[in-house]
Short mmCIF file of C-alpha atoms and ligand atoms in Angstrom, two decimals:
data_model
loop_
_atom_site.label_atom_id
_atom_site.label_comp_id
_atom_site.label_asym_id
_atom_site.label_seq_id
_atom_site.Cartn_x
_atom_site.Cartn_y
_atom_site.Cartn_z
CA MET Y 1 0.00 0.00 0.00
CA THR Y 2 1.39 3.43 -0.94
CA ASP Y 3 1.87 6.16 1.68
CA GLY Y 4 -0.90 8.16 0.04
CA ARG Y 5 -3.31 5.27 0.27
CA GLN Y 6 -2.40 4.65 3.92
CA ALA Y 7 -3.01 8.29 4.76
CA ALA Y 8 -6.38 8.06 2.99
CA GLU Y 9 -7.36 4.98 4.97
CA ARG Y 10 -6.52 6.82 8.20
CA GLN Y 11 -8.50 9.89 7.12
CA VAL Y 12 -11.49 7.73 6.30
CA ARG Y 13 -11.39 6.09 9.74
CA GLU Y 14 -11.34 9.51 11.35
CA TRP Y 15 -14.41 10.67 9.48
CA LEU Y 16 -16.16 7.38 10.20
CA ASP Y 17 -15.41 7.51 13.94
CA GLU Y 18 -16.74 11.03 14.19
CA TYR Y 19 -19.93 10.35 12.23
CA SER Y 20 -20.60 7.04 13.97
CA ALA Y 21 -20.84 8.59 17.42
CA PRO Y 22 -24.10 7.84 19.23
CA THR Y 23 -24.58 11.58 19.72
CA ALA Y 24 -23.94 12.60 16.09
CA GLY Y 25 -26.51 14.91 14.52
CA ALA Y 26 -26.93 15.63 10.82
CA ALA Y 27 -27.51 19.38 10.92
CA HIS Y 28 -24.28 19.87 12.84
CA LEU Y 29 -22.22 17.74 10.44
CA LEU Y 30 -23.78 19.12 7.26
CA CYS Y 31 -24.12 22.76 8.16
CA ASP Y 32 -23.68 24.17 11.66
CA ARG Y 33 -20.01 23.23 12.08
CA HIS Y 34 -18.94 25.05 8.90
CA ASP Y 35 -17.85 28.69 8.73
CA PRO Y 36 -21.16 30.56 8.28
CA SER Y 37 -19.69 32.79 5.58
CA THR Y 38 -18.70 29.91 3.27
CA VAL Y 39 -20.95 29.33 0.28
CA ALA Y 40 -22.73 25.98 0.48
CA PHE Y 41 -24.35 26.24 -2.95
CA THR Y 42 -24.23 28.57 -5.90
CA LEU Y 43 -27.90 28.44 -6.83
CA VAL Y 44 -28.30 28.74 -10.61
CA GLU Y 45 -31.68 29.48 -12.20
CA PRO Y 46 -32.68 28.31 -15.69
CA ASP Y 47 -31.88 31.82 -17.05
CA LEU Y 48 -28.36 31.41 -15.56
CA THR Y 49 -28.80 34.11 -12.91
CA SER Y 50 -27.19 32.90 -9.69
CA THR Y 51 -27.22 33.44 -5.94
CA PRO Y 52 -24.63 32.38 -3.38
CA PHE Y 53 -26.27 30.49 -0.50
CA THR Y 54 -24.05 30.40 2.58
CA HIS Y 55 -23.87 27.90 5.41
CA GLY Y 56 -24.90 30.70 7.77
CA GLU Y 57 -28.07 31.39 5.78
CA LEU Y 58 -28.80 27.67 5.50
CA ALA Y 59 -28.39 27.23 9.27
CA ASP Y 60 -30.71 30.13 10.03
CA GLU Y 61 -33.41 29.32 7.47
CA SER Y 62 -33.47 25.62 8.29
CA ARG Y 63 -33.81 26.33 12.04
CA ARG Y 64 -36.87 28.46 11.41
CA MET Y 65 -38.29 26.01 8.90
CA ALA Y 66 -37.84 23.22 11.47
CA THR Y 67 -40.02 25.12 13.94
CA VAL Y 68 -42.75 25.46 11.31
CA LEU Y 69 -42.52 21.77 10.38
CA VAL Y 70 -42.89 20.76 14.03
CA ALA Y 71 -45.95 23.02 14.24
CA ASN Y 72 -47.31 21.08 11.25
CA GLY Y 73 -46.94 17.80 13.12
CA VAL Y 74 -43.58 16.54 11.81
CA ALA Y 75 -41.80 14.56 14.53
CA ARG Y 76 -38.57 12.67 15.03
CA GLY Y 77 -38.51 9.40 13.08
CA ASP Y 78 -41.25 10.45 10.61
CA LYS Y 79 -40.55 9.63 6.99
CA VAL Y 80 -41.28 12.72 4.95
CA PRO Y 81 -41.33 12.59 1.14
CA VAL Y 82 -40.09 15.78 -0.51
CA LEU Y 83 -41.00 16.60 -4.12
CA LEU Y 84 -39.10 19.73 -5.12
CA GLY Y 85 -36.83 20.91 -7.90
CA LYS Y 86 -33.22 21.88 -7.23
CA ARG Y 87 -34.10 25.11 -5.45
CA ARG Y 88 -33.00 26.81 -2.25
CA GLU Y 89 -36.05 25.60 -0.31
CA LEU Y 90 -35.22 21.97 -1.11
CA ILE Y 91 -31.96 22.29 0.82
CA VAL Y 92 -33.61 24.29 3.60
CA ALA Y 93 -36.39 21.71 3.98
CA LEU Y 94 -33.95 18.78 4.09
CA VAL Y 95 -31.73 20.29 6.75
CA ALA Y 96 -34.86 21.30 8.69
CA LEU Y 97 -36.14 17.70 8.60
CA TRP Y 98 -32.77 16.42 9.82
CA ARG Y 99 -32.72 18.93 12.71
CA ILE Y 100 -35.98 17.38 13.87
CA GLY Y 101 -34.64 13.85 13.36
CA ALA Y 102 -37.10 13.12 10.54
CA VAL Y 103 -36.22 10.98 7.50
CA HIS Y 104 -36.08 12.42 3.98
CA VAL Y 105 -37.76 10.33 1.26
CA PRO Y 106 -36.61 11.72 -2.12
CA LEU Y 107 -39.16 12.10 -4.90
CA PHE Y 108 -37.92 12.94 -8.38
CA THR Y 109 -39.69 15.83 -10.13
CA ALA Y 110 -39.98 13.77 -13.33
CA PHE Y 111 -42.06 11.16 -11.48
CA ALA Y 112 -45.69 10.67 -12.36
CA THR Y 113 -48.17 9.93 -9.57
CA GLY Y 114 -47.61 6.12 -9.66
CA ALA Y 115 -43.93 6.35 -8.72
CA ILE Y 116 -44.79 8.87 -6.03
CA VAL Y 117 -47.51 6.67 -4.51
CA LEU Y 118 -45.09 3.70 -4.31
CA ARG Y 119 -42.69 5.76 -2.21
CA VAL Y 120 -45.27 7.60 -0.12
CA GLU Y 121 -47.00 4.33 0.79
CA GLY Y 122 -43.67 2.56 1.35
CA ALA Y 123 -42.79 5.29 3.84
CA SER Y 124 -46.25 5.27 5.52
CA ALA Y 125 -45.96 9.02 5.20
CA SER Y 126 -48.58 11.38 6.57
CA VAL Y 127 -47.20 14.60 5.08
CA VAL Y 128 -45.49 15.43 1.79
CA ILE Y 129 -43.52 18.62 1.14
CA THR Y 130 -43.83 20.09 -2.35
CA ASP Y 131 -44.53 23.36 -4.18
CA ALA Y 132 -47.16 24.78 -6.53
CA SER Y 133 -45.41 23.49 -9.66
CA GLN Y 134 -45.49 19.85 -8.46
CA ARG Y 135 -48.56 19.84 -6.25
CA SER Y 136 -51.02 18.33 -8.74
CA LYS Y 137 -49.10 15.03 -8.56
CA VAL Y 138 -49.57 14.59 -4.81
CA ASP Y 139 -53.01 16.12 -4.30
CA PRO Y 140 -54.75 12.91 -5.50
CA ILE Y 141 -53.10 10.87 -2.70
CA ASP Y 142 -55.77 10.83 0.01
CA ALA Y 143 -53.71 9.60 2.90
CA VAL Y 144 -51.30 12.56 3.08
CA THR Y 145 -51.37 16.22 4.02
CA VAL Y 146 -49.61 18.34 1.42
CA LEU Y 147 -47.32 21.06 2.78
CA ASP Y 148 -46.41 23.83 0.34
CA VAL Y 149 -42.77 24.74 0.86
CA ASP Y 150 -43.31 28.38 -0.08
CA GLU Y 151 -46.00 28.68 2.58
CA LEU Y 152 -43.67 27.00 5.07
CA ALA Y 153 -40.88 29.42 4.13
CA ALA Y 154 -43.20 32.42 4.48
CA ALA Y 155 -44.26 31.25 7.94
CA ALA Y 156 -40.63 30.59 8.85
CA VAL Y 157 -39.65 34.24 8.43
CA ASP Y 158 -41.24 35.12 11.77
CA ALA Y 159 -40.73 31.75 13.46
CA GLU Y 160 -38.39 31.23 16.40
CA PRO Y 161 -35.34 29.17 15.44
CA PHE Y 162 -35.43 25.49 16.42
CA THR Y 163 -32.41 25.15 18.68
CA ASP Y 164 -32.12 21.38 18.96
CA ASP Y 165 -30.20 19.16 16.54
CA ALA Y 166 -31.67 15.70 16.93
CA ALA Y 167 -28.81 13.44 17.95
CA ILE Y 168 -29.93 10.43 15.94
CA GLY Y 169 -26.42 8.93 16.13
CA GLY Y 170 -24.42 7.17 13.43
CA ASP Y 171 -26.96 4.36 13.03
CA GLY Y 172 -29.96 6.70 12.89
CA THR Y 173 -31.71 6.96 9.53
CA LEU Y 174 -31.20 10.11 7.48
CA VAL Y 175 -32.83 9.14 4.21
CA GLN Y 176 -34.99 6.40 2.75
CA LEU Y 177 -34.09 6.23 -0.90
CA TYR Y 178 -35.30 3.87 -3.61
CA THR Y 179 -33.16 2.04 -6.18
CA SER Y 180 -33.59 3.04 -9.79
CA GLY Y 181 -35.87 0.19 -10.87
CA THR Y 182 -33.63 -0.86 -13.75
CA THR Y 183 -34.31 -4.53 -13.12
CA GLY Y 184 -37.79 -4.37 -11.63
CA LYS Y 185 -39.65 -2.80 -8.73
CA PRO Y 186 -37.54 -0.20 -6.85
CA LYS Y 187 -36.28 -1.28 -3.42
CA GLY Y 188 -36.27 1.03 -0.38
CA VAL Y 189 -32.82 1.67 1.12
CA PRO Y 190 -32.53 3.31 4.55
CA VAL Y 191 -29.36 5.43 4.67
CA PRO Y 192 -27.82 5.85 8.14
CA LEU Y 193 -26.07 9.02 9.27
CA ARG Y 194 -22.63 7.39 9.31
CA ALA Y 195 -22.91 6.90 5.53
CA LEU Y 196 -21.81 10.55 5.37
CA ALA Y 197 -18.25 9.30 5.89
CA ALA Y 198 -18.55 7.22 2.72
CA PHE Y 199 -20.00 10.14 0.77
CA GLN Y 200 -17.22 12.47 1.89
CA THR Y 201 -14.64 9.87 0.87
CA TYR Y 202 -15.96 9.75 -2.68
CA GLN Y 203 -16.13 13.54 -2.90
CA HIS Y 204 -12.59 13.93 -1.71
CA TYR Y 205 -10.69 10.94 -3.11
CA SER Y 206 -12.60 9.87 -6.22
CA LEU Y 207 -13.94 13.18 -7.54
CA ASP Y 208 -11.02 15.12 -6.03
CA VAL Y 209 -13.11 18.21 -5.36
CA ALA Y 210 -10.50 20.80 -4.33
CA ASP Y 211 -10.90 24.17 -2.61
CA ASP Y 212 -10.47 26.15 -5.81
CA ASP Y 213 -12.68 23.92 -7.97
CA VAL Y 214 -15.98 25.02 -9.39
CA PHE Y 215 -17.75 21.72 -8.77
CA TRP Y 216 -20.98 20.59 -10.38
CA ASN Y 217 -22.65 17.21 -10.18
CA ALA Y 218 -25.54 17.45 -12.62
CA ALA Y 219 -27.36 14.32 -11.37
CA ASP Y 220 -30.77 14.83 -9.83
CA PRO Y 221 -31.05 14.49 -6.04
CA GLY Y 222 -34.12 12.29 -6.55
CA TRP Y 223 -31.54 9.51 -7.08
CA ALA Y 224 -28.58 8.18 -5.19
CA TYR Y 225 -25.81 9.77 -7.23
CA GLY Y 226 -27.42 13.20 -7.06
CA LEU Y 227 -28.52 13.05 -3.42
CA TYR Y 228 -25.27 11.57 -2.12
CA TYR Y 229 -22.83 13.60 -4.22
CA ALA Y 230 -24.63 16.78 -5.28
CA ILE Y 231 -26.15 17.49 -1.83
CA LEU Y 232 -24.85 15.37 1.05
CA GLY Y 233 -21.20 15.02 -0.02
CA PRO Y 234 -20.70 18.74 -0.69
CA LEU Y 235 -22.47 19.67 2.56
CA VAL Y 236 -20.56 17.28 4.80
CA GLY Y 237 -17.23 18.31 3.26
CA GLY Y 238 -18.10 21.98 3.47
CA ARG Y 239 -17.19 22.65 -0.16
CA THR Y 240 -19.14 24.85 -2.54
CA SER Y 241 -21.18 23.19 -5.24
CA LEU Y 242 -23.42 24.36 -8.09
CA LEU Y 243 -27.10 23.53 -7.96
CA PHE Y 244 -28.84 24.10 -11.30
CA ASN Y 245 -32.60 24.42 -11.00
CA ALA Y 246 -33.55 22.75 -14.27
CA GLY Y 247 -33.70 19.32 -15.86
CA PHE Y 248 -30.95 18.05 -18.12
CA THR Y 249 -30.53 19.27 -21.69
CA PRO Y 250 -27.20 19.29 -23.56
CA GLU Y 251 -27.56 23.00 -24.38
CA SER Y 252 -28.27 24.18 -20.84
CA THR Y 253 -25.54 21.92 -19.47
CA VAL Y 254 -22.94 23.45 -21.78
CA ALA Y 255 -24.26 26.92 -20.92
CA VAL Y 256 -23.74 26.28 -17.19
CA LEU Y 257 -20.34 24.63 -17.66
CA THR Y 258 -19.16 27.64 -19.66
CA ALA Y 259 -20.83 30.54 -17.83
CA PHE Y 260 -19.65 29.41 -14.38
CA GLY Y 261 -16.26 28.10 -15.45
CA VAL Y 262 -16.92 24.63 -14.05
CA THR Y 263 -13.64 22.77 -13.47
CA ASN Y 264 -14.90 19.57 -11.84
CA PHE Y 265 -17.95 17.85 -13.32
CA ALA Y 266 -19.81 14.67 -12.50
CA GLY Y 267 -22.68 13.09 -14.40
CA ALA Y 268 -24.13 9.91 -15.85
CA PRO Y 269 -22.98 8.35 -19.14
CA THR Y 270 -26.30 9.32 -20.68
CA MET Y 271 -25.40 13.00 -20.10
CA TYR Y 272 -21.99 12.65 -21.72
CA ARG Y 273 -23.58 10.80 -24.64
CA ALA Y 274 -26.09 13.62 -25.11
CA LEU Y 275 -23.31 16.21 -24.97
CA ARG Y 276 -21.40 14.32 -27.61
CA ALA Y 277 -24.45 13.96 -29.85
CA GLY Y 278 -25.10 17.61 -30.32
CA ALA Y 279 -23.52 20.30 -28.18
CA ASP Y 280 -20.84 22.88 -28.88
CA THR Y 281 -18.42 22.26 -26.03
CA SER Y 282 -15.68 24.61 -27.23
CA GLY Y 283 -15.98 26.79 -24.11
CA VAL Y 284 -15.76 23.87 -21.65
CA ALA Y 285 -12.46 23.44 -19.78
CA LEU Y 286 -12.66 20.73 -17.13
CA ARG Y 287 -9.89 19.65 -14.80
CA ARG Y 288 -11.81 16.59 -13.65
CA ALA Y 289 -14.72 14.67 -15.20
CA SER Y 290 -16.37 11.64 -13.61
CA SER Y 291 -19.13 9.28 -14.67
CA ALA Y 292 -21.27 6.79 -12.77
CA GLY Y 293 -24.48 4.84 -12.96
CA GLU Y 294 -23.99 2.82 -16.12
CA PRO Y 295 -21.01 1.41 -17.97
CA LEU Y 296 -18.93 4.08 -19.66
CA THR Y 297 -18.21 3.21 -23.26
CA PRO Y 298 -14.62 4.00 -24.41
CA ASP Y 299 -15.84 6.52 -26.99
CA ILE Y 300 -16.94 8.80 -24.13
CA VAL Y 301 -13.53 8.67 -22.45
CA GLU Y 302 -12.05 9.90 -25.72
CA PHE Y 303 -14.79 12.46 -26.27
CA GLY Y 304 -13.87 13.99 -22.91
CA LEU Y 305 -10.21 14.27 -23.83
CA ALA Y 306 -10.96 15.83 -27.18
CA HIS Y 307 -13.84 18.12 -26.23
CA LEU Y 308 -14.16 18.70 -22.48
CA GLY Y 309 -10.58 19.31 -21.43
CA THR Y 310 -9.95 15.99 -19.71
CA GLU Y 311 -10.74 12.29 -19.93
CA VAL Y 312 -13.95 11.07 -18.33
CA ARG Y 313 -13.23 8.61 -15.51
CA ASP Y 314 -15.55 5.72 -14.82
CA GLN Y 315 -16.64 5.04 -11.25
CA TYR Y 316 -18.98 2.44 -9.84
CA GLY Y 317 -21.57 2.23 -7.11
CA GLN Y 318 -25.13 1.45 -6.09
CA THR Y 319 -27.93 3.09 -4.16
CA GLU Y 320 -27.27 0.50 -1.45
CA LEU Y 321 -23.59 1.42 -1.17
CA GLY Y 322 -22.84 4.78 -2.65
CA MET Y 323 -19.72 4.74 -4.78
CA VAL Y 324 -17.25 1.97 -3.93
CA ILE Y 325 -14.92 1.35 -6.88
CA GLY Y 326 -13.46 3.99 -9.14
CA ASN Y 327 -10.77 5.50 -11.26
CA HIS Y 328 -9.98 7.95 -8.48
CA TRP Y 329 -8.74 11.42 -9.29
CA HIS Y 330 -7.04 12.41 -6.02
CA ALA Y 331 -3.24 12.15 -6.32
CA ASP Y 332 -2.95 10.18 -3.05
CA VAL Y 333 -4.91 7.25 -4.44
CA ALA Y 334 -4.92 7.68 -8.26
CA LEU Y 335 -3.41 4.89 -10.38
CA PRO Y 336 -2.78 4.78 -14.13
CA LEU Y 337 -5.95 3.99 -16.07
CA ARG Y 338 -6.47 0.68 -17.81
CA SER Y 339 -8.79 0.51 -20.76
CA GLY Y 340 -12.14 -0.99 -19.81
CA SER Y 341 -11.49 -0.91 -16.06
CA MET Y 342 -13.64 1.04 -13.62
CA GLY Y 343 -10.71 1.20 -11.21
CA GLN Y 344 -9.96 0.09 -7.68
CA PRO Y 345 -11.86 0.05 -4.39
CA MET Y 346 -12.16 3.45 -2.70
CA PRO Y 347 -10.34 3.98 0.58
CA GLY Y 348 -12.49 2.32 3.23
CA TYR Y 349 -13.44 -0.66 1.04
CA ALA Y 350 -12.03 -4.02 0.00
CA ALA Y 351 -13.60 -5.81 -2.94
CA GLY Y 352 -13.33 -9.14 -4.72
CA ILE Y 353 -15.16 -11.39 -7.15
CA VAL Y 354 -17.41 -13.99 -5.53
CA ASP Y 355 -19.37 -16.43 -7.73
CA GLY Y 356 -18.63 -14.15 -10.67
CA GLN Y 357 -20.14 -11.16 -8.90
CA ILE Y 358 -18.47 -7.95 -7.83
CA ALA Y 359 -18.54 -8.23 -4.04
CA LEU Y 360 -17.43 -6.27 -0.99
CA ASP Y 361 -15.46 -7.82 1.83
CA VAL Y 362 -17.67 -6.87 4.78
CA GLU Y 363 -15.03 -7.18 7.48
CA ASN Y 364 -12.49 -5.07 5.60
CA SER Y 365 -14.89 -2.43 4.33
CA PRO Y 366 -15.45 -0.12 7.31
CA LEU Y 367 -17.37 2.37 5.17
CA LEU Y 368 -19.97 -0.20 4.13
CA TRP Y 369 -23.21 1.05 5.68
CA PHE Y 370 -26.03 -0.97 4.08
CA THR Y 371 -27.92 -3.02 6.64
CA GLY Y 372 -30.93 -4.11 4.62
CA TYR Y 373 -33.84 -3.03 2.44
CA ASP Y 374 -36.92 -1.53 4.00
CA ALA Y 375 -39.43 -4.28 4.80
CA ALA Y 376 -37.91 -6.84 2.40
CA PRO Y 377 -35.83 -9.39 4.37
CA GLU Y 378 -35.69 -11.89 1.51
CA LYS Y 379 -34.29 -9.25 -0.87
CA THR Y 380 -31.79 -8.27 1.81
CA ALA Y 381 -30.67 -11.88 2.16
CA GLU Y 382 -29.83 -11.94 -1.57
CA ARG Y 383 -27.27 -9.20 -0.97
CA PHE Y 384 -25.04 -11.25 1.35
CA THR Y 385 -23.30 -14.61 1.24
CA LYS Y 386 -24.72 -17.07 3.76
CA ASP Y 387 -21.83 -16.52 6.18
CA GLY Y 388 -22.29 -12.76 5.93
CA ALA Y 389 -18.68 -12.28 4.83
CA TRP Y 390 -19.45 -10.70 1.44
CA TYR Y 391 -21.91 -8.15 0.12
CA LEU Y 392 -23.01 -9.28 -3.35
CA THR Y 393 -23.77 -6.55 -5.90
CA ALA Y 394 -25.61 -8.71 -8.48
CA ASP Y 395 -23.25 -7.22 -11.07
CA THR Y 396 -20.82 -9.58 -12.74
CA GLY Y 397 -17.25 -8.47 -13.22
CA LYS Y 398 -13.58 -9.32 -13.16
CA VAL Y 399 -10.47 -8.27 -11.32
CA ASP Y 400 -6.94 -8.52 -12.70
CA ASP Y 401 -3.77 -9.37 -10.81
CA ASP Y 402 -3.11 -5.72 -10.00
CA GLY Y 403 -6.54 -5.18 -8.49
CA TYR Y 404 -8.19 -3.39 -11.43
CA PHE Y 405 -11.91 -4.17 -11.53
CA SER Y 406 -14.03 -4.26 -14.64
CA PHE Y 407 -17.78 -4.49 -15.04
CA THR Y 408 -19.19 -7.22 -17.25
CA ALA Y 409 -22.96 -6.96 -16.89
CA ARG Y 410 -25.80 -6.97 -14.49
CA ASP Y 411 -26.34 -10.58 -13.50
CA ASP Y 412 -29.81 -10.47 -15.12
CA ASP Y 413 -28.47 -9.01 -18.36
CA VAL Y 414 -25.82 -11.63 -19.05
CA ILE Y 415 -26.69 -13.43 -22.28
CA LEU Y 416 -26.30 -17.20 -22.43
CA ALA Y 417 -25.98 -18.07 -26.08
CA ALA Y 418 -24.85 -21.47 -27.32
CA GLY Y 419 -22.94 -22.05 -24.09
CA TYR Y 420 -21.21 -18.69 -24.07
CA ARG Y 421 -21.72 -15.96 -21.49
CA ILE Y 422 -21.93 -12.65 -23.31
CA GLY Y 423 -21.97 -9.27 -21.62
CA PRO Y 424 -24.19 -6.83 -23.53
CA PHE Y 425 -21.86 -3.95 -22.71
CA ASP Y 426 -18.96 -5.42 -24.72
CA VAL Y 427 -21.14 -5.74 -27.80
CA GLU Y 428 -22.66 -2.30 -27.30
CA SER Y 429 -19.20 -0.72 -26.99
CA VAL Y 430 -18.32 -2.02 -30.45
CA MET Y 431 -21.61 -1.10 -32.11
CA VAL Y 432 -21.73 2.44 -30.76
CA LYS Y 433 -18.57 3.23 -32.73
CA HIS Y 434 -20.62 3.12 -35.93
CA PRO Y 435 -21.37 6.66 -37.13
CA SER Y 436 -25.09 5.95 -37.55
CA ILE Y 437 -25.69 5.04 -33.88
CA ILE Y 438 -26.60 7.31 -30.98
CA GLU Y 439 -27.48 4.56 -28.53
CA VAL Y 440 -27.73 0.81 -28.53
CA ALA Y 441 -28.90 -1.85 -26.11
CA VAL Y 442 -28.09 -5.52 -26.54
CA VAL Y 443 -30.14 -8.29 -24.93
CA GLY Y 444 -30.59 -12.04 -25.07
CA ARG Y 445 -33.92 -13.38 -26.26
CA PRO Y 446 -35.07 -16.98 -26.54
CA ASP Y 447 -33.70 -18.59 -29.69
CA PRO Y 448 -36.69 -19.09 -32.02
CA GLU Y 449 -35.06 -22.27 -33.29
CA GLY Y 450 -34.66 -23.54 -29.75
CA ILE Y 451 -31.00 -24.46 -30.26
CA ARG Y 452 -28.82 -21.78 -28.77
CA GLY Y 453 -30.72 -20.98 -25.58
CA GLU Y 454 -30.66 -17.26 -26.17
CA VAL Y 455 -29.69 -15.25 -29.21
CA VAL Y 456 -28.17 -11.79 -29.19
CA GLU Y 457 -30.44 -9.01 -30.41
CA ALA Y 458 -29.65 -5.31 -30.63
CA PHE Y 459 -31.95 -2.30 -30.31
CA VAL Y 460 -30.49 0.68 -32.08
CA VAL Y 461 -31.38 4.39 -32.03
CA LEU Y 462 -30.10 6.04 -35.19
CA ARG Y 463 -28.68 9.49 -35.59
CA GLU Y 464 -30.68 11.94 -37.70
CA GLY Y 465 -30.11 11.37 -41.41
CA PHE Y 466 -29.79 7.58 -41.10
CA THR Y 467 -32.54 5.05 -41.71
CA GLY Y 468 -32.70 1.40 -40.79
CA SER Y 469 -32.27 -1.07 -43.63
CA ASP Y 470 -31.16 -4.64 -44.26
CA GLU Y 471 -27.82 -3.29 -45.49
CA LEU Y 472 -27.25 -1.32 -42.31
CA GLU Y 473 -28.22 -4.35 -40.24
CA ALA Y 474 -25.66 -6.45 -42.11
CA GLU Y 475 -23.03 -3.76 -41.69
CA LEU Y 476 -23.60 -3.61 -37.92
CA GLN Y 477 -23.50 -7.39 -37.64
CA ALA Y 478 -20.20 -7.42 -39.52
CA LEU Y 479 -18.84 -4.74 -37.21
CA VAL Y 480 -19.37 -7.00 -34.18
CA ARG Y 481 -18.15 -10.13 -35.97
CA ASP Y 482 -14.92 -8.46 -37.05
CA GLY Y 483 -14.44 -5.99 -34.21
CA TYR Y 484 -15.33 -8.21 -31.27
CA SER Y 485 -16.27 -11.81 -31.78
CA LYS Y 486 -18.20 -14.09 -34.05
CA HIS Y 487 -20.18 -15.70 -31.26
CA ALA Y 488 -21.63 -12.42 -30.04
CA TYR Y 489 -22.93 -10.74 -33.19
CA PRO Y 490 -26.60 -9.70 -33.06
CA ARG Y 491 -28.80 -12.08 -35.03
CA ARG Y 492 -31.35 -9.31 -35.28
CA VAL Y 493 -30.99 -5.54 -35.22
CA HIS Y 494 -34.14 -3.60 -34.34
CA PHE Y 495 -34.15 0.06 -35.34
CA VAL Y 496 -36.16 1.94 -32.71
CA GLU Y 497 -37.06 5.55 -31.88
CA SER Y 498 -35.86 5.32 -28.30
CA LEU Y 499 -34.83 2.84 -25.61
CA PRO Y 500 -36.93 2.13 -22.50
CA LYS Y 501 -35.31 3.93 -19.58
CA THR Y 502 -35.78 4.62 -15.89
CA PRO Y 503 -36.60 8.24 -15.02
CA SER Y 504 -32.90 8.64 -14.21
CA GLY Y 505 -31.96 7.59 -17.73
CA LYS Y 506 -30.83 3.97 -17.34
CA VAL Y 507 -31.63 1.49 -20.07
CA GLN Y 508 -34.15 -1.12 -18.90
CA ARG Y 509 -32.98 -4.19 -20.79
CA PHE Y 510 -35.54 -6.37 -19.02
CA ILE Y 511 -38.29 -4.61 -20.98
CA LEU Y 512 -36.50 -5.24 -24.28
CA ARG Y 513 -36.01 -8.86 -23.29
CA ARG Y 514 -39.67 -9.25 -22.55
CA GLY Y 515 -40.44 -7.87 -25.98
CA ASP Y 516 -43.13 -5.41 -24.91
CA ALA Y 517 -41.17 -2.21 -25.54
P1 ATP D 601 -32.60 -1.63 -9.41
O1 ATP D 601 -31.68 -2.14 -8.34
O2 ATP D 601 -33.86 -1.08 -8.87
O3 ATP D 601 -32.81 -2.58 -10.54
P2 ATP D 601 -30.37 -0.01 -10.26
O4 ATP D 601 -29.53 -1.17 -9.85
O5 ATP D 601 -30.12 0.58 -11.61
O6 ATP D 601 -31.91 -0.36 -10.13
P3 ATP D 601 -28.98 1.98 -8.80
O7 ATP D 601 -28.66 1.64 -7.41
O8 ATP D 601 -29.31 3.39 -9.15
O9 ATP D 601 -30.24 1.14 -9.20
O10 ATP D 601 -27.81 1.57 -9.77
C1 ATP D 601 -26.75 0.72 -9.40
C2 ATP D 601 -26.34 -0.12 -10.58
O11 ATP D 601 -25.93 0.72 -11.67
C3 ATP D 601 -25.16 -1.00 -10.32
O12 ATP D 601 -25.53 -2.18 -9.64
C4 ATP D 601 -24.66 -1.27 -11.73
O13 ATP D 601 -25.42 -2.27 -12.38
C5 ATP D 601 -24.91 0.06 -12.43
N1 ATP D 601 -23.69 0.90 -12.41
C6 ATP D 601 -23.40 1.94 -11.61
N2 ATP D 601 -22.20 2.47 -11.92
C7 ATP D 601 -21.71 1.74 -12.92
C8 ATP D 601 -20.49 1.77 -13.69
N3 ATP D 601 -19.57 2.69 -13.50
N4 ATP D 601 -20.33 0.82 -14.63
C9 ATP D 601 -21.27 -0.12 -14.85
N5 ATP D 601 -22.43 -0.18 -14.19
C10 ATP D 601 -22.65 0.72 -13.23
MG1 MG D 602 -29.65 -2.43 -8.23
#
């Protein structure tokens, strides 16, 4: 182990010890302990006007908001769904809830009522916090009282500050978040307070957010990557972060990157793909770029180098874990990149391959905080080996002799064709090089001839100006045969308008497999 890595492991233990204390409180760790004059967030509106929002203002506004929430019946331990865009009051409401010792249940603004009901019912919530722009989605839910955040904020102006900071302790629950639903029904994940140590580790060692960086994680805080690393990570580390109050478009993303001189950017592969497909990135000059959530195809790594100022580094995690393996940027733990590898375990984790799956060594991963899904013991049991020694991710992968991990596929997505195990990602990485293709998803479907088990089929979204044809299909098949392997070429290529995705933009291959897309 290098000196840098050893120092990182010590630092991580220090954070973990502090945040695991039985008296730890979230508002103190996220806000009150920081210099009140430091900017917590640069709040950016869709028209690119911006406001600095300091830790002092956040402390004051969240104390008053907490008093108003208590007056509205919110109590310690309550699970409170919050449906708000990336606005000032979202942050104020969250810190207010944590002062009281309540649990935040994130709702994504792109959700329709069905996804909201699943989470509200799962949380047995009695109140929901939202605003006028989102309210129509929660009003139909009979069981809950809807609190309008602007009314709460107006009442808070004259309210006495709430002076307590609920000491929920390291094991106390801060958030109940749901997985993305890429493979089926989303699972509820309670996030304990001590997970803040893991989030700070990623922010510091993987993303390498430095004091003079302009940092922006464009992911939405309705999901793990956005909540953990656009809100909680920046707050616990006390470093300024951009919060852009709009959904993702390539144009607005480039506008923000350029206007604010962003130097450190994090986002999902789908964002980088959209930037590549049609944005003028000539004004973008990044020092660091990181990607998570889905496999990063090599073309995006190169696109970053050529057009964003730096390569895009692939990093890996789950809602249940936060980020755990990565091509880390911080000099203390960075190692040379290897093509196709998503890197090494973060400080605070040890990983291995168990039964083909990427797995975490429980005993040697002090930062591991997952203790089980909400009300789903049988799903929880699937996450651990029988002896409890390993956490199983349900993602298949490999590790080389030097400890570089690579992702093969989600266990469910592995294709079993004529005795071979084929990872869709490898085939997709080859196909996406073709100039006609914006996006492609590869799945296994039952062999109509009943011989090969499954056959490989590809679903392709074409760039404007291209149309699907038998010739193009043959060309794409040849590309895989020659550029990757004969056994994995797609027997059929479907040309489609779009791919089925989760609201966070992940391809749902199970829908393509089922054939009802
Ligand atoms: P669900 O569990 O509900 O099916 P999900 O697994 O997509 O949804 P998340 O927790 O948001 O929900 O995503 C974690 C998964 O995303 C990982 O298990 C892995 O399959 C994929 N993933 C995340 N980062 C990477 C990466 N860098 N490379 C490859 N896959 C990744
Ligand atoms: Mg999952």
